[in-house]
Amino acid sequence: MPMSSLAAAVSVPAPVLLPLHRTSTGLVTGLGLLAVAVLAGLAVDDYWFNAILIPFLIMALAGLGLNLLTGYAGQASLGTGAFMAVGAYATYNLLLRLPGLPLPFALVGGGLFAAAAGVLFGLPSLRIKGFYLTASTLAAQFLLPWAFNQYGWFSNYTTSGSISAPRLEFAGLDLSTPQGRYFVTLAAVAVLTWLSINLVRSQAGLAFMAVRDMDTAAAVAGVPIARTKLTAFAVSSFVIGVAGALWAFAYLGTVDSRSFDLDRSFTVLFIVIIGGMGSIAGAFVGSAFVILLPILISNVATTFFAGAVDAGQLENLQKILFGALIVVLLIKEPAGLAALFAKFRRRLATWPLRP
């Protein structure tokens, strides 16, 4: 087949048509999980909001953003913390300098600034890839938080360089309570997750995966490589920027640039790796693992070893156990927890027969 005919044949990929029963099952599952999350928000106390539910949702959102870039588009990045910082500082300045701006518009504005930063630091992806691209995004991780700390305008010239959450309200409702901040976070996560699911099933999502699998073949097939990569950086950074704004205002309340350091980027990367690359559900599973497992280990250690082991050593033992569990998990299932759960679900569907 001539090359021009081949390109014409595959340059416009067919839409992804999932089987109707799979689409219905996914919709029912998603609505069911959303209903559980809403009911949980009406039933739990402030400890659950502040220590578990809000950080879980925000880190899942950050993991979702990185997964769109790394898992679906195949572009490595260690600049997640920096893009979260851009979203947080941009949202803060929008609320500060545009009085009366509704909170949702400020969050979207913060995400757009983060998307612009993502495109800027994604430009090297047009020439380099792999570890070299990781080093490029690492530059964003060092440069942007330094700029926020160095120039007082970003923090409205506070002496500490930190930014504090303004009073969160929307349509006359006070959202500054733990329950209000939870529902703000839940609404943002639900909307962006729904948009991300539709994105990866769209033609743009197919282009992401074509570039990830083999960019040379994708270019031959007519996929615009440069535009696809920069779009992936923009979309990913937008989601991560909104997560950063929520991390600052819905979770911590007061942050400075050190809250978005390299450790934050590695944490989000671990969420993606543990949950599963190229999986929307993997971001939530990975976030649950990273947020909930240390709390479980801490409670178990406190219950059984309190007083018998020094508090400092106990904390170190918790970190060692957490790291060992990650290593064992990745050896047993390199595709992540989402793949492990999918296998279990298939096995359960045919139990007691083997598939």
GROMACS .gro file of C-alpha atoms in nm:
model
  355
    1MET     CA    1   0.000   0.000   0.000
    2PRO     CA    2   0.142   0.342  -0.091
    3MET     CA    3   0.249   0.551   0.209
    4SER     CA    4  -0.003   0.826   0.127
    5SER     CA    5  -0.287   0.574   0.124
    6LEU     CA    6  -0.169   0.426   0.450
    7ALA     CA    7  -0.158   0.767   0.615
    8ALA     CA    8  -0.502   0.854   0.482
    9ALA     CA    9  -0.638   0.526   0.611
   10VAL     CA   10  -0.516   0.567   0.966
   11SER     CA   11  -0.484   0.942   1.016
   12VAL     CA   12  -0.846   0.966   1.127
   13PRO     CA   13  -0.887   0.691   1.381
   14ALA     CA   14  -1.228   0.551   1.434
   15PRO     CA   15  -1.398   0.656   1.756
   16VAL     CA   16  -1.361   0.420   2.044
   17LEU     CA   17  -1.686   0.227   2.066
   18LEU     CA   18  -1.696   0.038   2.389
   19PRO     CA   19  -1.944  -0.244   2.425
   20LEU     CA   20  -2.272  -0.109   2.558
   21HIS     CA   21  -2.268  -0.331   2.867
   22ARG     CA   22  -1.916  -0.213   2.957
   23THR     CA   23  -2.015   0.154   2.919
   24SER     CA   24  -2.329   0.103   3.131
   25THR     CA   25  -2.135  -0.088   3.395
   26GLY     CA   26  -1.872   0.184   3.414
   27LEU     CA   27  -2.136   0.457   3.440
   28VAL     CA   28  -2.323   0.274   3.714
   29THR     CA   29  -1.999   0.206   3.902
   30GLY     CA   30  -1.893   0.569   3.876
   31LEU     CA   31  -2.229   0.703   3.993
   32GLY     CA   32  -2.229   0.449   4.275
   33LEU     CA   33  -1.885   0.559   4.395
   34LEU     CA   34  -1.990   0.924   4.372
   35ALA     CA   35  -2.301   0.851   4.579
   36VAL     CA   36  -2.087   0.674   4.841
   37ALA     CA   37  -1.851   0.974   4.849
   38VAL     CA   38  -2.143   1.215   4.897
   39LEU     CA   39  -2.292   1.002   5.176
   40ALA     CA   40  -1.950   0.977   5.341
   41GLY     CA   41  -1.933   1.356   5.339
   42LEU     CA   42  -2.259   1.370   5.533
   43ALA     CA   43  -2.162   1.104   5.787
   44VAL     CA   44  -1.796   1.133   5.890
   45ASP     CA   45  -1.633   1.374   6.135
   46ASP     CA   46  -1.366   1.641   6.084
   47TYR     CA   47  -1.076   1.396   6.140
   48TRP     CA   48  -1.183   1.193   5.838
   49PHE     CA   49  -1.214   1.507   5.627
   50ASN     CA   50  -0.878   1.656   5.724
   51ALA     CA   51  -0.661   1.345   5.757
   52ILE     CA   52  -0.801   1.103   5.501
   53LEU     CA   53  -1.070   1.206   5.254
   54ILE     CA   54  -0.946   1.548   5.137
   55PRO     CA   55  -0.575   1.452   5.092
   56PHE     CA   56  -0.682   1.124   4.927
   57LEU     CA   57  -0.896   1.303   4.668
   58ILE     CA   58  -0.640   1.575   4.595
   59MET     CA   59  -0.349   1.336   4.552
   60ALA     CA   60  -0.568   1.115   4.333
   61LEU     CA   61  -0.638   1.420   4.116
   62ALA     CA   62  -0.267   1.500   4.092
   63GLY     CA   63  -0.199   1.136   4.004
   64LEU     CA   64  -0.470   1.152   3.739
   65GLY     CA   65  -0.304   1.457   3.584
   66LEU     CA   66   0.039   1.292   3.575
   67ASN     CA   67  -0.112   0.970   3.442
   68LEU     CA   68  -0.256   1.157   3.142
   69LEU     CA   69   0.094   1.277   3.058
   70THR     CA   70   0.308   0.978   3.153
   71GLY     CA   71   0.070   0.683   3.140
   72TYR     CA   72  -0.128   0.777   2.828
   73ALA     CA   73   0.106   1.006   2.633
   74GLY     CA   74   0.435   0.847   2.742
   75GLN     CA   75   0.604   1.174   2.842
   76ALA     CA   76   0.816   1.154   3.156
   77SER     CA   77   0.792   1.434   3.411
   78LEU     CA   78   0.928   1.519   3.755
   79GLY     CA   79   0.779   1.867   3.760
   80THR     CA   80   0.448   1.778   3.920
   81GLY     CA   81   0.519   1.971   4.241
   82ALA     CA   82   0.612   2.282   4.042
   83PHE     CA   83   0.290   2.273   3.840
   84MET     CA   84   0.092   2.225   4.161
   85ALA     CA   85   0.265   2.536   4.295
   86VAL     CA   86   0.173   2.735   3.984
   87GLY     CA   87  -0.191   2.638   4.028
   88ALA     CA   88  -0.188   2.732   4.396
   89TYR     CA   89  -0.015   3.069   4.357
   90ALA     CA   90  -0.216   3.162   4.048
   91THR     CA   91  -0.547   3.081   4.218
   92TYR     CA   92  -0.439   3.279   4.525
   93ASN     CA   93  -0.354   3.586   4.317
   94LEU     CA   94  -0.672   3.562   4.112
   95LEU     CA   95  -0.884   3.558   4.428
   96LEU     CA   96  -0.674   3.836   4.580
   97ARG     CA   97  -0.657   4.073   4.285
   98LEU     CA   98  -0.999   4.009   4.135
   99PRO     CA   99  -1.237   4.050   4.431
  100GLY     CA  100  -1.570   3.883   4.371
  101LEU     CA  101  -1.431   3.624   4.130
  102PRO     CA  102  -1.626   3.301   4.195
  103LEU     CA  103  -1.417   3.017   4.337
  104PRO     CA  104  -1.473   2.776   4.045
  105PHE     CA  105  -1.349   3.038   3.797
  106ALA     CA  106  -1.042   3.101   4.015
  107LEU     CA  107  -0.966   2.728   4.018
  108VAL     CA  108  -1.003   2.711   3.640
  109GLY     CA  109  -0.781   3.019   3.606
  110GLY     CA  110  -0.515   2.859   3.827
  111GLY     CA  111  -0.532   2.547   3.614
  112LEU     CA  112  -0.489   2.752   3.295
  113PHE     CA  113  -0.175   2.920   3.431
  114ALA     CA  114  -0.040   2.576   3.523
  115ALA     CA  115  -0.126   2.454   3.171
  116ALA     CA  116   0.074   2.743   3.022
  117ALA     CA  117   0.371   2.652   3.243
  118GLY     CA  118   0.333   2.288   3.138
  119VAL     CA  119   0.345   2.381   2.769
  120LEU     CA  120   0.654   2.598   2.828
  121PHE     CA  121   0.848   2.325   3.007
  122GLY     CA  122   0.708   2.065   2.769
  123LEU     CA  123   0.872   2.229   2.467
  124PRO     CA  124   1.192   2.021   2.512
  125SER     CA  125   0.977   1.710   2.454
  126LEU     CA  126   0.976   1.805   2.085
  127ARG     CA  127   1.348   1.724   2.069
  128ILE     CA  128   1.427   1.492   2.360
  129LYS     CA  129   1.259   1.209   2.546
  130GLY     CA  130   1.308   0.966   2.834
  131PHE     CA  131   1.562   1.056   3.102
  132TYR     CA  132   1.662   1.374   2.919
  133LEU     CA  133   1.302   1.497   2.925
  134THR     CA  134   1.283   1.408   3.294
  135ALA     CA  135   1.584   1.634   3.356
  136SER     CA  136   1.408   1.913   3.168
  137THR     CA  137   1.096   1.892   3.382
  138LEU     CA  138   1.320   1.870   3.688
  139ALA     CA  139   1.436   2.221   3.599
  140ALA     CA  140   1.077   2.338   3.641
  141GLN     CA  141   1.071   2.173   3.981
  142PHE     CA  142   1.367   2.381   4.096
  143LEU     CA  143   1.299   2.705   3.908
  144LEU     CA  144   0.931   2.773   3.975
  145PRO     CA  145   0.921   2.724   4.355
  146TRP     CA  146   1.241   2.930   4.378
  147ALA     CA  147   1.072   3.213   4.184
  148PHE     CA  148   0.765   3.203   4.410
  149ASN     CA  149   0.989   3.226   4.714
  150GLN     CA  150   1.222   3.488   4.568
  151TYR     CA  151   0.969   3.741   4.437
  152GLY     CA  152   0.730   3.871   4.699
  153TRP     CA  153   0.461   3.974   4.452
  154PHE     CA  154   0.346   3.614   4.422
  155SER     CA  155   0.272   3.594   4.796
  156ASN     CA  156   0.149   3.956   4.827
  157TYR     CA  157   0.475   4.044   5.008
  158THR     CA  158   0.406   3.837   5.320
  159THR     CA  159   0.712   3.815   5.546
  160SER     CA  160   0.719   3.435   5.539
  161GLY     CA  161   0.649   3.405   5.167
  162SER     CA  162   0.351   3.184   5.240
  163ILE     CA  163  -0.001   3.215   5.104
  164SER     CA  164  -0.316   3.158   5.307
  165ALA     CA  165  -0.655   3.046   5.190
  166PRO     CA  166  -0.910   3.324   5.160
  167ARG     CA  167  -1.261   3.262   5.283
  168LEU     CA  168  -1.399   2.993   5.056
  169GLU     CA  169  -1.754   3.062   4.948
  170PHE     CA  170  -1.971   3.012   4.645
  171ALA     CA  171  -2.327   3.129   4.578
  172GLY     CA  172  -2.350   3.258   4.934
  173LEU     CA  173  -2.245   2.925   5.089
  174ASP     CA  174  -1.957   2.917   5.336
  175LEU     CA  175  -1.721   2.643   5.218
  176SER     CA  176  -1.445   2.705   5.472
  177THR     CA  177  -1.559   2.425   5.704
  178PRO     CA  178  -1.398   2.079   5.668
  179GLN     CA  179  -1.722   1.949   5.517
  180GLY     CA  180  -1.744   2.243   5.275
  181ARG     CA  181  -1.381   2.200   5.168
  182TYR     CA  182  -1.446   1.829   5.115
  183PHE     CA  183  -1.741   1.890   4.886
  184VAL     CA  184  -1.544   2.153   4.689
  185THR     CA  185  -1.268   1.897   4.641
  186LEU     CA  186  -1.512   1.618   4.554
  187ALA     CA  187  -1.688   1.833   4.294
  188ALA     CA  188  -1.359   1.929   4.127
  189VAL     CA  189  -1.233   1.569   4.127
  190ALA     CA  190  -1.563   1.433   3.990
  191VAL     CA  191  -1.577   1.683   3.703
  192LEU     CA  192  -1.210   1.645   3.603
  193THR     CA  193  -1.227   1.265   3.627
  194TRP     CA  194  -1.532   1.258   3.400
  195LEU     CA  195  -1.358   1.487   3.150
  196SER     CA  196  -1.042   1.274   3.165
  197ILE     CA  197  -1.235   0.953   3.095
  198ASN     CA  198  -1.394   1.114   2.790
  199LEU     CA  199  -1.055   1.253   2.682
  200VAL     CA  200  -0.877   0.918   2.677
  201ARG     CA  201  -1.166   0.767   2.477
  202SER     CA  202  -1.159   1.049   2.224
  203GLN     CA  203  -0.945   1.100   1.915
  204ALA     CA  204  -0.706   1.311   2.123
  205GLY     CA  205  -0.667   1.022   2.367
  206LEU     CA  206  -0.592   0.784   2.080
  207ALA     CA  207  -0.328   1.027   1.957
  208PHE     CA  208  -0.175   1.032   2.307
  209MET     CA  209  -0.145   0.653   2.309
  210ALA     CA  210  -0.014   0.640   1.952
  211VAL     CA  211   0.268   0.879   2.047
  212ARG     CA  212   0.335   0.680   2.363
  213ASP     CA  213   0.359   0.347   2.180
  214MET     CA  214   0.578   0.465   1.891
  215ASP     CA  215   0.595   0.827   1.788
  216THR     CA  216   0.762   0.749   1.455
  217ALA     CA  217   0.476   0.522   1.350
  218ALA     CA  218   0.226   0.778   1.480
  219ALA     CA  219   0.387   1.048   1.265
  220VAL     CA  220   0.369   0.822   0.960
  221ALA     CA  221   0.001   0.765   1.039
  222GLY     CA  222  -0.063   1.138   1.035
  223VAL     CA  223  -0.069   1.214   1.408
  224PRO     CA  224   0.069   1.566   1.471
  225ILE     CA  225   0.345   1.474   1.717
  226ALA     CA  226   0.436   1.822   1.842
  227ARG     CA  227   0.077   1.931   1.894
  228THR     CA  228  -0.012   1.603   2.067
  229LYS     CA  229   0.280   1.620   2.309
  230LEU     CA  230   0.215   1.984   2.401
  231THR     CA  231  -0.156   1.914   2.439
  232ALA     CA  232  -0.071   1.632   2.678
  233PHE     CA  233   0.151   1.866   2.882
  234ALA     CA  234  -0.123   2.134   2.885
  235VAL     CA  235  -0.406   1.902   2.990
  236SER     CA  236  -0.193   1.723   3.248
  237SER     CA  237  -0.063   2.047   3.399
  238PHE     CA  238  -0.416   2.193   3.410
  239VAL     CA  239  -0.539   1.901   3.621
  240ILE     CA  240  -0.227   1.911   3.839
  241GLY     CA  241  -0.263   2.288   3.882
  242VAL     CA  242  -0.619   2.252   4.011
  243ALA     CA  243  -0.491   1.981   4.247
  244GLY     CA  244  -0.224   2.222   4.372
  245ALA     CA  245  -0.482   2.493   4.440
  246LEU     CA  246  -0.697   2.246   4.631
  247TRP     CA  247  -0.391   2.122   4.822
  248ALA     CA  248  -0.321   2.481   4.931
  249PHE     CA  249  -0.672   2.603   5.008
  250ALA     CA  250  -0.888   2.296   5.076
  251TYR     CA  251  -0.632   2.087   5.265
  252LEU     CA  252  -0.344   2.281   5.425
  253GLY     CA  253  -0.491   2.632   5.440
  254THR     CA  254  -0.148   2.798   5.443
  255VAL     CA  255   0.142   2.691   5.222
  256ASP     CA  256   0.471   2.815   5.086
  257SER     CA  257   0.677   2.698   4.793
  258ARG     CA  258   0.842   2.426   5.007
  259SER     CA  259   0.506   2.248   5.020
  260PHE     CA  260   0.556   2.169   4.650
  261ASP     CA  261   0.911   2.037   4.659
  262LEU     CA  262   1.064   1.739   4.482
  263ASP     CA  263   0.922   1.500   4.741
  264ARG     CA  264   0.573   1.604   4.629
  265SER     CA  265   0.662   1.519   4.268
  266PHE     CA  266   0.797   1.178   4.370
  267THR     CA  267   0.487   1.107   4.580
  268VAL     CA  268   0.260   1.169   4.281
  269LEU     CA  269   0.487   0.958   4.062
  270PHE     CA  270   0.466   0.672   4.313
  271ILE     CA  271   0.087   0.702   4.306
  272VAL     CA  272   0.089   0.654   3.929
  273ILE     CA  273   0.336   0.364   3.938
  274ILE     CA  274   0.164   0.182   4.225
  275GLY     CA  275  -0.188   0.242   4.094
  276GLY     CA  276  -0.109   0.161   3.734
  277MET     CA  277   0.021   0.351   3.432
  278GLY     CA  278  -0.245   0.440   3.178
  279SER     CA  279  -0.535   0.380   3.414
  280ILE     CA  280  -0.785   0.637   3.541
  281ALA     CA  281  -0.881   0.410   3.830
  282GLY     CA  282  -0.513   0.353   3.903
  283ALA     CA  283  -0.473   0.714   4.020
  284PHE     CA  284  -0.737   0.661   4.289
  285VAL     CA  285  -0.609   0.318   4.390
  286GLY     CA  286  -0.252   0.446   4.411
  287SER     CA  287  -0.359   0.749   4.613
  288ALA     CA  288  -0.546   0.525   4.857
  289PHE     CA  289  -0.235   0.310   4.895
  290VAL     CA  290  -0.003   0.606   4.954
  291ILE     CA  291  -0.236   0.800   5.185
  292LEU     CA  292  -0.407   0.522   5.380
  293LEU     CA  293  -0.136   0.258   5.423
  294PRO     CA  294   0.097   0.481   5.636
  295ILE     CA  295  -0.199   0.564   5.861
  296LEU     CA  296  -0.282   0.194   5.896
  297ILE     CA  297   0.081   0.105   5.970
  298SER     CA  298   0.103   0.386   6.223
  299ASN     CA  299  -0.211   0.273   6.404
  300VAL     CA  300  -0.097  -0.091   6.411
  301ALA     CA  301   0.249   0.005   6.536
  302THR     CA  302   0.106   0.233   6.803
  303THR     CA  303  -0.136  -0.036   6.917
  304PHE     CA  304   0.116  -0.320   6.945
  305PHE     CA  305   0.452  -0.151   7.003
  306ALA     CA  306   0.373   0.174   7.189
  307GLY     CA  307   0.618   0.213   7.475
  308ALA     CA  308   0.829  -0.083   7.364
  309VAL     CA  309   1.001   0.096   7.075
  310ASP     CA  310   1.138   0.451   7.065
  311ALA     CA  311   0.909   0.690   6.876
  312GLY     CA  312   1.185   0.783   6.629
  313GLN     CA  313   1.273   0.422   6.558
  314LEU     CA  314   0.905   0.339   6.523
  315GLU     CA  315   0.869   0.606   6.255
  316ASN     CA  316   1.173   0.470   6.070
  317LEU     CA  317   1.034   0.116   6.089
  318GLN     CA  318   0.708   0.241   5.940
  319LYS     CA  319   0.897   0.394   5.645
  320ILE     CA  320   1.097   0.074   5.592
  321LEU     CA  321   0.782  -0.139   5.596
  322PHE     CA  322   0.606   0.101   5.358
  323GLY     CA  323   0.899   0.090   5.115
  324ALA     CA  324   0.922  -0.289   5.135
  325LEU     CA  325   0.552  -0.325   5.057
  326ILE     CA  326   0.593  -0.105   4.749
  327VAL     CA  327   0.887  -0.317   4.624
  328VAL     CA  328   0.701  -0.645   4.681
  329LEU     CA  329   0.391  -0.510   4.511
  330LEU     CA  330   0.578  -0.395   4.201
  331ILE     CA  331   0.761  -0.728   4.176
  332LYS     CA  332   0.435  -0.922   4.196
  333GLU     CA  333   0.234  -0.690   3.970
  334PRO     CA  334   0.442  -0.437   3.771
  335ALA     CA  335   0.127  -0.307   3.601
  336GLY     CA  336   0.001  -0.174   3.933
  337LEU     CA  337  -0.285  -0.234   4.170
  338ALA     CA  338  -0.549  -0.148   3.910
  339ALA     CA  339  -0.432  -0.440   3.694
  340LEU     CA  340  -0.426  -0.666   4.000
  341PHE     CA  341  -0.786  -0.576   4.083
  342ALA     CA  342  -0.889  -0.630   3.719
  343LYS     CA  343  -0.742  -0.982   3.730
  344PHE     CA  344  -0.924  -1.053   4.054
  345ARG     CA  345  -1.252  -0.928   3.905
  346ARG     CA  346  -1.213  -1.155   3.598
  347ARG     CA  347  -1.126  -1.449   3.821
  348LEU     CA  348  -1.427  -1.380   4.041
  349ALA     CA  349  -1.658  -1.358   3.737
  350THR     CA  350  -1.575  -1.718   3.639
  351TRP     CA  351  -1.528  -1.862   3.988
  352PRO     CA  352  -1.498  -2.151   4.067
  353LEU     CA  353  -1.393  -2.224   3.706
  354ARG     CA  354  -1.058  -2.092   3.582
  355PRO     CA  355  -1.068  -1.854   3.281
   0.00000   0.00000   0.00000
